[in-house]
Tab-separated table of C-alpha atoms in Angstrom:
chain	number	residue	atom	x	y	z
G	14	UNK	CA	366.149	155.564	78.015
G	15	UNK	CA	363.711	158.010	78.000
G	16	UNK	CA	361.606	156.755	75.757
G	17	UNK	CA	361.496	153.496	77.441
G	18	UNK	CA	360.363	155.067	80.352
G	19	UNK	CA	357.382	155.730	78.835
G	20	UNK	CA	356.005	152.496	77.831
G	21	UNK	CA	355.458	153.785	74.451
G	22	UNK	CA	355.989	151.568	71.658
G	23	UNK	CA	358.898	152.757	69.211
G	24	UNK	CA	360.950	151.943	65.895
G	25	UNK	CA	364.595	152.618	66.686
G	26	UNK	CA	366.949	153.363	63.756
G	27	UNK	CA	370.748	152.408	64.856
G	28	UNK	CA	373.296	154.074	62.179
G	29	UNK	CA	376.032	151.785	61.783
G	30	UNK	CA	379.632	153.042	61.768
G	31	UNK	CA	382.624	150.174	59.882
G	32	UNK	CA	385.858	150.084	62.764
G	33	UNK	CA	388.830	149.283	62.038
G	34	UNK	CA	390.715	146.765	64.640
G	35	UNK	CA	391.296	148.598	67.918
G	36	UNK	CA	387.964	150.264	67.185
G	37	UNK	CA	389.349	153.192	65.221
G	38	UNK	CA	387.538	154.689	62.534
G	39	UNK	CA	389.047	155.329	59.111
G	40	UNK	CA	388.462	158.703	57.145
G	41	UNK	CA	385.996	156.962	54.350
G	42	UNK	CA	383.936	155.451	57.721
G	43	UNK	CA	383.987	159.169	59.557
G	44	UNK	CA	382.986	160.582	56.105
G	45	UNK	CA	379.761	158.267	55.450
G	46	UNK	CA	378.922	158.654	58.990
G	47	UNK	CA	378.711	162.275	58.773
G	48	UNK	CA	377.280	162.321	55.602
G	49	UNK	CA	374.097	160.237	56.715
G	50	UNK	CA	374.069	162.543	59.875
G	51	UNK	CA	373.289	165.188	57.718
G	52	UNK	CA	370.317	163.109	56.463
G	53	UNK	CA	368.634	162.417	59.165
G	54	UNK	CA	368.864	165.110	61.147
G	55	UNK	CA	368.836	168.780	61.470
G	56	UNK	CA	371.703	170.138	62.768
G	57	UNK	CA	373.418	166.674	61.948
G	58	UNK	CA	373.461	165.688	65.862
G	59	UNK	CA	371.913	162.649	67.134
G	60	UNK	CA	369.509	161.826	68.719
G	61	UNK	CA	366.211	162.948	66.523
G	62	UNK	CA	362.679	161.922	67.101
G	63	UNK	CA	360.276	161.414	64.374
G	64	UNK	CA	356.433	161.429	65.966
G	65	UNK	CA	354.148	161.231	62.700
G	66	UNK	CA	355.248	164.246	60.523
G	67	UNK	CA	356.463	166.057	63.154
G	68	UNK	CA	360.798	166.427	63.948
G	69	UNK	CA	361.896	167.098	67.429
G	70	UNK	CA	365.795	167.543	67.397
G	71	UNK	CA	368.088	167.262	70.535
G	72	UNK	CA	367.927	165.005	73.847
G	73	UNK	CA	366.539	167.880	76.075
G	74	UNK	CA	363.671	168.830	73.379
G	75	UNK	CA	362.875	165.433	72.892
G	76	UNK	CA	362.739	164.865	76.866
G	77	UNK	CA	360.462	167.551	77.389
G	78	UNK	CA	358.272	166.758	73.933
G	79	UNK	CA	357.776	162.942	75.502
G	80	UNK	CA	357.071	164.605	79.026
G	81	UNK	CA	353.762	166.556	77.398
G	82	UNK	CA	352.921	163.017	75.180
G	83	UNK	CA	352.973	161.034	78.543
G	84	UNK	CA	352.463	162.968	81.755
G	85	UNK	CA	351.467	159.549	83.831
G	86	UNK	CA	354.885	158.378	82.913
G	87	UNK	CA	356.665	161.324	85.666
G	88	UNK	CA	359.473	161.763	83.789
G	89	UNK	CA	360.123	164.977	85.588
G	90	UNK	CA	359.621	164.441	89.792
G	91	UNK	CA	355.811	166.119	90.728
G	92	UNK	CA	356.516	168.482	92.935
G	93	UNK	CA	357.256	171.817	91.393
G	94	UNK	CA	360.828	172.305	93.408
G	95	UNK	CA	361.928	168.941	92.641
G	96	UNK	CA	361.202	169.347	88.922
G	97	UNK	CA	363.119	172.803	88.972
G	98	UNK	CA	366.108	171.264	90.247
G	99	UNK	CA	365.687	168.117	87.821
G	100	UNK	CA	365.464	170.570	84.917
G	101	UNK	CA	368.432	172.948	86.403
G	102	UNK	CA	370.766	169.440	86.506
G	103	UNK	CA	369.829	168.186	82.780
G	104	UNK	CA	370.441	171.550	81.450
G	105	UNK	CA	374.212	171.260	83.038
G	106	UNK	CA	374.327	167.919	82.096
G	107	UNK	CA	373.434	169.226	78.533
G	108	UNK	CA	375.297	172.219	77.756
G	109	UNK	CA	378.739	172.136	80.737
G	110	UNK	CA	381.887	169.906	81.127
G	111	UNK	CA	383.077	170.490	78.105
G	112	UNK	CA	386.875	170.370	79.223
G	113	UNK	CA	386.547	166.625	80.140
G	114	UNK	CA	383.939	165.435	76.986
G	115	UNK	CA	386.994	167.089	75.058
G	116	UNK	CA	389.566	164.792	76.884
G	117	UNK	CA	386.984	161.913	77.045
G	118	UNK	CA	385.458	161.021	73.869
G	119	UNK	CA	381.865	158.893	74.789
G	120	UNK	CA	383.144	155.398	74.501
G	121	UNK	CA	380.533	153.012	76.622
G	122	UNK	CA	382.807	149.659	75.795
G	123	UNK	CA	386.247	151.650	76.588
G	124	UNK	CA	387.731	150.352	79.787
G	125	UNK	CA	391.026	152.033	80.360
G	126	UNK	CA	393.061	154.180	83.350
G	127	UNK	CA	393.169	157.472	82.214
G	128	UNK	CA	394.947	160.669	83.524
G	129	UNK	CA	393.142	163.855	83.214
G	130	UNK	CA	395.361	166.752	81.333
G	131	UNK	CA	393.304	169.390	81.754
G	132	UNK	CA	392.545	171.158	85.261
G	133	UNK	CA	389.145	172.121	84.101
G	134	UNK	CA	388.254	168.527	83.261
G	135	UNK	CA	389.612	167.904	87.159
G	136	UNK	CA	387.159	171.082	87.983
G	137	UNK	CA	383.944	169.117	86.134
G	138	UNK	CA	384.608	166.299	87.686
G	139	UNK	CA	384.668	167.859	91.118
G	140	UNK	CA	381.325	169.458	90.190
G	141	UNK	CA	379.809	166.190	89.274
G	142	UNK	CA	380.343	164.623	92.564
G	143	UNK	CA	379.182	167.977	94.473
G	144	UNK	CA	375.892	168.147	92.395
G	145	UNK	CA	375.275	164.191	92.503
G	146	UNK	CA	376.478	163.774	96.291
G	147	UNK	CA	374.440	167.223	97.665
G	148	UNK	CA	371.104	166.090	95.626
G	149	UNK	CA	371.320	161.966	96.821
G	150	UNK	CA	371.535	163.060	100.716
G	151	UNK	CA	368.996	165.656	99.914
G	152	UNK	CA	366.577	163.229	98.155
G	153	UNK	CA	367.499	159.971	99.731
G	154	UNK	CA	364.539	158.964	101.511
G	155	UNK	CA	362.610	159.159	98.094
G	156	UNK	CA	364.661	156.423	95.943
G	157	UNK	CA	367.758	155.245	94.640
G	158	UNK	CA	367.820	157.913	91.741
G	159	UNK	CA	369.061	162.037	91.911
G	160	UNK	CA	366.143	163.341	92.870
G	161	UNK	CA	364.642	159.763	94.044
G	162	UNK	CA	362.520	157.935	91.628
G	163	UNK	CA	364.024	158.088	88.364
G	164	UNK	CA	363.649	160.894	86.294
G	165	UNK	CA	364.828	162.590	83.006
G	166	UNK	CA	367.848	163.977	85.153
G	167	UNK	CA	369.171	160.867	85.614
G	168	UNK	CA	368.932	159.844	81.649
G	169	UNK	CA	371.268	162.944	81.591
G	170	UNK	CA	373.740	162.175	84.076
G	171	UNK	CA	374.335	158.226	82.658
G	172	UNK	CA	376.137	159.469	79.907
G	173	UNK	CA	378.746	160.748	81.519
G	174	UNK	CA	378.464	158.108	84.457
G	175	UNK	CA	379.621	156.024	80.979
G	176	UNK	CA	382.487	158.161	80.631
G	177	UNK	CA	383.916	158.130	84.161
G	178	UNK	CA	383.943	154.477	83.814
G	179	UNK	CA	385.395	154.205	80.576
G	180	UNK	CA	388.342	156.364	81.602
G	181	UNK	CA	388.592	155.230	84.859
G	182	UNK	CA	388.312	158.508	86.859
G	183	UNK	CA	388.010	157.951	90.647
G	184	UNK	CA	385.240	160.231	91.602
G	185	UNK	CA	386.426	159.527	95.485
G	186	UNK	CA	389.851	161.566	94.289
G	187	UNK	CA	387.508	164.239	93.197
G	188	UNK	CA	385.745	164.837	96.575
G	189	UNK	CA	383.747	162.114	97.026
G	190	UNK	CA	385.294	160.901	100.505
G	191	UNK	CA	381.950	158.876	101.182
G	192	UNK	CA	381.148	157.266	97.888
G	193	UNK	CA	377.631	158.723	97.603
G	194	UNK	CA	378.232	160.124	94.183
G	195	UNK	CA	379.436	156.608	92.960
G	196	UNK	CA	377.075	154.770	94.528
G	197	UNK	CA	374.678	156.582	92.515
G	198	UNK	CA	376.906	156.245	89.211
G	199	UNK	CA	376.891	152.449	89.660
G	200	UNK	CA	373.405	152.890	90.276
G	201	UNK	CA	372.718	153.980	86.874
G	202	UNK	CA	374.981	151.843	85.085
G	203	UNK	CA	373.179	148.709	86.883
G	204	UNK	CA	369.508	149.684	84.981
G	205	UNK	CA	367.624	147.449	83.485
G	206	UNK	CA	366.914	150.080	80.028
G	207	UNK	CA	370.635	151.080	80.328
G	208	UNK	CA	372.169	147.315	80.412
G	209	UNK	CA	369.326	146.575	77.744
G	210	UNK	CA	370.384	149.614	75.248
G	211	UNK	CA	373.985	148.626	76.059
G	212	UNK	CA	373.883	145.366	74.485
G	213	UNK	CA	371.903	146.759	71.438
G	214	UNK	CA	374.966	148.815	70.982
G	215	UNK	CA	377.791	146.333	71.143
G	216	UNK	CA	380.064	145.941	68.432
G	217	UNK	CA	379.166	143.245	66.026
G	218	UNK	CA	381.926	140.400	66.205
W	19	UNK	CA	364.004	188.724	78.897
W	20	UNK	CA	362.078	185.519	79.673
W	21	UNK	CA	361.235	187.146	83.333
W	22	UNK	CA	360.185	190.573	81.428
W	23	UNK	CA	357.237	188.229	79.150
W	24	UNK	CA	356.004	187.311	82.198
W	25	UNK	CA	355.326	190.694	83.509
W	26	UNK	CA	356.004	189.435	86.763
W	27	UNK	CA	357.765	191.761	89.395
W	28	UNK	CA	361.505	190.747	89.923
W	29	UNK	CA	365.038	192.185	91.383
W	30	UNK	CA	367.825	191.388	89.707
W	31	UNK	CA	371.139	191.878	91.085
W	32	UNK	CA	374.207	192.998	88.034
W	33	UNK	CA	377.672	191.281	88.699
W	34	UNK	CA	379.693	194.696	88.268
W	35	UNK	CA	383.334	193.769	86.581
W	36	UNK	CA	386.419	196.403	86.561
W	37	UNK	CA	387.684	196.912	82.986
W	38	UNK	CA	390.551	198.697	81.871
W	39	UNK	CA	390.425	201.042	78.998
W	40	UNK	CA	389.891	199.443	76.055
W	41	UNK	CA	387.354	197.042	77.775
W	42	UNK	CA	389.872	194.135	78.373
W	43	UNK	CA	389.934	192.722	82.367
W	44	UNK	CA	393.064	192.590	84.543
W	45	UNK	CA	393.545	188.963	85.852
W	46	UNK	CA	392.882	190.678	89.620
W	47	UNK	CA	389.193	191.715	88.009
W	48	UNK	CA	388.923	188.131	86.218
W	49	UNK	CA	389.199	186.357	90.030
W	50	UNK	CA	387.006	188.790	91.673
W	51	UNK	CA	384.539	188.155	89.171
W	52	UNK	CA	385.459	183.797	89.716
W	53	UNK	CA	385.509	184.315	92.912
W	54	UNK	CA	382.092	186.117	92.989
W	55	UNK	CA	380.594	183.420	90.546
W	56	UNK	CA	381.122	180.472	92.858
W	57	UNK	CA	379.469	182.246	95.537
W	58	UNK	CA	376.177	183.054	93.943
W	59	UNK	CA	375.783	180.224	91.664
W	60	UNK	CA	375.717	176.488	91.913
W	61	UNK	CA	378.083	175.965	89.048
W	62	UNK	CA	379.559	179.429	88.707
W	63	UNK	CA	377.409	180.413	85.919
W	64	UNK	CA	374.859	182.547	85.029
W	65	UNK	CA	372.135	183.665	85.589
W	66	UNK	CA	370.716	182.167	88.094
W	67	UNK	CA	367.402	182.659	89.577
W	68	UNK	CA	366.258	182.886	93.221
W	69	UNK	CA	362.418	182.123	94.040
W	70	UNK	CA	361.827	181.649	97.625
W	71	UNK	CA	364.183	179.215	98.972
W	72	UNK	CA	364.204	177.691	95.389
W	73	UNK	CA	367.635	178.455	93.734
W	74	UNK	CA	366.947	177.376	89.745
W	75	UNK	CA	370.251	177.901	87.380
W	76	UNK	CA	371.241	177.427	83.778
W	77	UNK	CA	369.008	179.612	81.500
W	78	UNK	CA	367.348	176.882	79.965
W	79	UNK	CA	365.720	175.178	83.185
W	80	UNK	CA	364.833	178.919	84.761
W	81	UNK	CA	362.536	179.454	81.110
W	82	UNK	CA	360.981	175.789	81.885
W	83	UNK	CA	360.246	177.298	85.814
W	84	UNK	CA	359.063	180.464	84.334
W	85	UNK	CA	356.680	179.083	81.909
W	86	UNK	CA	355.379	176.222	84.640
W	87	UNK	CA	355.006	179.586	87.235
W	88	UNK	CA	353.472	181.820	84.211
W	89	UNK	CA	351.200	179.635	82.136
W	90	UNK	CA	349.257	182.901	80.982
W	91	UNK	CA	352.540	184.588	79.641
W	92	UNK	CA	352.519	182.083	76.602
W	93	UNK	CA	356.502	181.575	77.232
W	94	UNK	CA	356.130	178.512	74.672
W	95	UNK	CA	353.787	178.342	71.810
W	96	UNK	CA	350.520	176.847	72.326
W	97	UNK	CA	350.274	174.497	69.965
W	98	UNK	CA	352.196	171.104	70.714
W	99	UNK	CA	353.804	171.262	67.316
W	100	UNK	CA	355.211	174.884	67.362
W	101	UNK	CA	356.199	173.954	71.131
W	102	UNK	CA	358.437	170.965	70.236
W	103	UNK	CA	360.346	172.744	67.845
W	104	UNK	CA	360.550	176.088	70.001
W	105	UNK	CA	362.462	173.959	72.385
W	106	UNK	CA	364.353	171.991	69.951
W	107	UNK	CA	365.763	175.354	68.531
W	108	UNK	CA	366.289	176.420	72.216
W	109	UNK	CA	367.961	173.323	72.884
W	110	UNK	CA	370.439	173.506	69.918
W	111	UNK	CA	370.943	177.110	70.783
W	112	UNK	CA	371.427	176.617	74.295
W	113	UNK	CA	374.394	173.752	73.582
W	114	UNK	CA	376.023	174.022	69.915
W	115	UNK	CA	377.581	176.392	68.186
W	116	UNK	CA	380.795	176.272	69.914
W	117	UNK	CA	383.341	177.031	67.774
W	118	UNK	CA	381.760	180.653	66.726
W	119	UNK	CA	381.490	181.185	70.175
W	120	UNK	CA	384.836	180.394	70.933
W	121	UNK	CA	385.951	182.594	67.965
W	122	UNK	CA	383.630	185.623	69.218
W	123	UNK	CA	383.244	185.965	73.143
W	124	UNK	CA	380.139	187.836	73.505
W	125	UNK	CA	380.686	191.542	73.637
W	126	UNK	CA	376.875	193.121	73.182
W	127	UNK	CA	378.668	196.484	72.691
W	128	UNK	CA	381.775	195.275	70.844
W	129	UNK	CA	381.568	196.463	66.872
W	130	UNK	CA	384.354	195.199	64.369
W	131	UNK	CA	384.611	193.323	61.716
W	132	UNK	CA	386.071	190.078	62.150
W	133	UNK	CA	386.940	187.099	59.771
W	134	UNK	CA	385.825	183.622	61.131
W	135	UNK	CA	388.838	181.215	60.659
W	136	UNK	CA	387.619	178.222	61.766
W	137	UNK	CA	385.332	176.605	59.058
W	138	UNK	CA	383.654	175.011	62.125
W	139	UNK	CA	382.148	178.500	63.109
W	140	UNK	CA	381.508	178.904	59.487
W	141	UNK	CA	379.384	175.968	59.405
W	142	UNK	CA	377.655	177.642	62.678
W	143	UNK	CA	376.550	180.845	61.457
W	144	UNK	CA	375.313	178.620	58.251
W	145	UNK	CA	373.309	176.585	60.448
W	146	UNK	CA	371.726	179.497	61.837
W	147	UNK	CA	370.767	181.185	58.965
W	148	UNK	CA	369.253	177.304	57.500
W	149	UNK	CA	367.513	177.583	61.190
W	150	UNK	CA	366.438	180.977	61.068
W	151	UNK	CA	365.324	181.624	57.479
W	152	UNK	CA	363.346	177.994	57.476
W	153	UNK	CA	361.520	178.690	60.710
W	154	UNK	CA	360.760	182.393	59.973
W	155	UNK	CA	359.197	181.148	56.298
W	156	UNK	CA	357.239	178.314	57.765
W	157	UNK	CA	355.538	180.699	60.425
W	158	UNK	CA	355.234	184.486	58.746
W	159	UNK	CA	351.837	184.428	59.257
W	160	UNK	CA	351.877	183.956	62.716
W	161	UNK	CA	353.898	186.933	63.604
W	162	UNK	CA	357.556	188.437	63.449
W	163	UNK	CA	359.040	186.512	65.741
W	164	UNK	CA	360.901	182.765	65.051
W	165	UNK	CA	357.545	180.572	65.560
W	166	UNK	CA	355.302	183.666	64.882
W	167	UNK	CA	354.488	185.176	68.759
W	168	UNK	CA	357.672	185.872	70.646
W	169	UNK	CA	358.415	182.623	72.656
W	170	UNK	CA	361.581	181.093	74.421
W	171	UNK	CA	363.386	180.212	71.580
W	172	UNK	CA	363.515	183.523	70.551
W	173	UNK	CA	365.400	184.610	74.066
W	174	UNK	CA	367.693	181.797	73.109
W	175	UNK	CA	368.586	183.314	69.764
W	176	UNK	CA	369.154	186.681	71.067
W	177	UNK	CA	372.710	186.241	72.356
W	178	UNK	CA	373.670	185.185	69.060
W	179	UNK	CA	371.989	187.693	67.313
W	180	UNK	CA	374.213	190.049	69.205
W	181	UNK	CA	377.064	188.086	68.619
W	182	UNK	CA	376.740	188.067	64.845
W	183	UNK	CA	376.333	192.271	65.212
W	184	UNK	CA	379.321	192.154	67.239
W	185	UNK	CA	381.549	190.758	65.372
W	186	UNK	CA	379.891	191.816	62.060
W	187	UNK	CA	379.565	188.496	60.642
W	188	UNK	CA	377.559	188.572	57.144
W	189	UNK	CA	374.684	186.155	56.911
W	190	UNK	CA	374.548	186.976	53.549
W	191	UNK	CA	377.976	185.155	53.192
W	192	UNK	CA	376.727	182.584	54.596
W	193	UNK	CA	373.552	181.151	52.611
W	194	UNK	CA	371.201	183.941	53.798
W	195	UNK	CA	370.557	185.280	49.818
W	196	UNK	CA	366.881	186.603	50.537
W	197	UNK	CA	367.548	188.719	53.622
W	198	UNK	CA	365.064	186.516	55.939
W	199	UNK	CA	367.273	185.503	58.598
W	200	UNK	CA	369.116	188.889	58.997
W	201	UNK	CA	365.429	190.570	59.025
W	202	UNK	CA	364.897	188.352	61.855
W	203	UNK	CA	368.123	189.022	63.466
W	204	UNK	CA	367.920	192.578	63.214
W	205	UNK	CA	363.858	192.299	64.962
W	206	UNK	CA	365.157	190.330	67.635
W	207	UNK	CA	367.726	193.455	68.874
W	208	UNK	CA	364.891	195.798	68.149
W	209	UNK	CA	362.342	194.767	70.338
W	210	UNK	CA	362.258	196.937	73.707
W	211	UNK	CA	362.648	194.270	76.231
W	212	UNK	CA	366.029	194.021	74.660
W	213	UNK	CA	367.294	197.328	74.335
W	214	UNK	CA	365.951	198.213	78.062
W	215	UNK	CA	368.550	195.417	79.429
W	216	UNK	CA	371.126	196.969	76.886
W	217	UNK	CA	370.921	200.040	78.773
W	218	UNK	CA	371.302	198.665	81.948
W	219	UNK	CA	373.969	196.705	80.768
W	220	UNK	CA	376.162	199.476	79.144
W	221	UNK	CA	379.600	200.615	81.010
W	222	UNK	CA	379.904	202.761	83.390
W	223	UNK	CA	381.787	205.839	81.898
């Protein structure tokens, strides 16, 4: 998404992973798949960047390593405050809510009703809609996006705007009386780059 | 540590916690310390850092602040290769590793020995040492630290560094034959920014 917001031109390499029906994953698929993690990258996490010789390794290295390649693309807002509080947000979006990513494995074509077990998954949620819903009102008169125009923030939030949808977790039950926060998760979900990357990532028939 | 490269004048403001003997907390200490947490920071972690009006939190977006606020303090590596992987290593440090540091809590002034018994930590403290000992041959000739000068990353390895001591987990055991990575472990709790804040930090007898 990020990259795309750059303009830049770019090979992508998709690793394919064999499901079973019901989109399960046998042990021989989950072994292959890590195996050729470990090839390509690292610290066998995805994503990785290749720029001529050089490796950058994880989303918020990569984000900042495209942000020095292409400063007229603003991938972080311009004004110095704005681009603290973009960077403060991606680094919670990066490293926090680990109680619900436990609960919720990443699943963009899941579509389910799901009851959160764990109180600290209730506790992340309630933190997403405070962060989203206090940063839209604040930046509101700038765009449609956290902080107003679109930034790297927001290719941090999506993710998990993916897995509140796939689970089916009201945000509204989680604080967010007015709908602001899922205004802006629909908001996300509706992008042009998003709905593109989304159908480069559907399941093969 | 970050704010200390940057020579520039700060306050900072220690969260005191009551311990019992034998350093554990009583769950009346644990909520004063919650409690405490969600009134000083956004998402009731730390640190957090106050400039101005400007509140900035997570560790990783105040070092992006600093360095935009302190170009002359050389916070990153100049050169845009050595850069990119400084904050690819600060990335990985700043969101993996979880199941050693589930295992070991940090305790800077905690000393036992302590078997890992997940293999997942295992594969953690490997990782580091594959991180470490690469980065440290790559750039010897640049200086002692893990891109040569003292940068970021290395305030992002220094946590673990202390966590390894703590719990006196052997790199040795774990891939790091020639010594390099424990060298650069053992420069990383040496340096003077370090053991000033471990002063500060110690309990109160």
């Amino acid at each position: 998404m990020i990259l795309k917001a750059t303009g830049a031109p770019f090979e992508e390499e998709l690793i394919e992973v064999e499901a079973t029906e019901g989109r399960q994953f046998s042990p021989q698929a989950k072994r292959a798949f890590i195996t050729k993690l470990g090839e390509v990258s690292p610290n066998a996490r995805l994503p990785v960047l290749w720029h001529n010789d050089l490796l950058v390794w994880d989303t918020a290295s990569i984000a900042e390593y495209l942000n020095e390649l292409y400063p007229e693309a603003n991938l972080w807002p311009s004004d110095p405050v704005s681009r603290a509080i973009a960077r403060s947000v991606t680094a919670e979006m990066h490293s926090c809510f680990l109680a619900l990513r436990r609960e919720c494995r990443m699943d963009i074509f899941l579509r389910t009703n799901f009851e959160l077990q764990d109180e600290k998954s209730h506790n992340d949620v309630r933190r997403m809609v405070r962060l989203y819903s206090s940063l839209r009102k604040r930046f509101k008169d700038r765009g449609a996006f956290l902080l107003g125009p679109w930034s790297i923030a927001d290719a941090f939030v999506l993710p998990e705007a993916t897995r509140l949808r796939s689970y089916g977790i009201s945000l509204r039950e989680h604080g967010d009386e007015d709908g602001i926060a899922q205004a802006y998760s629909d908001t996300l979900l509706a992008t042009p780059h998003y709905l593109e990357w989304e159908g480069l990532s559907a399941p093969v028939a």
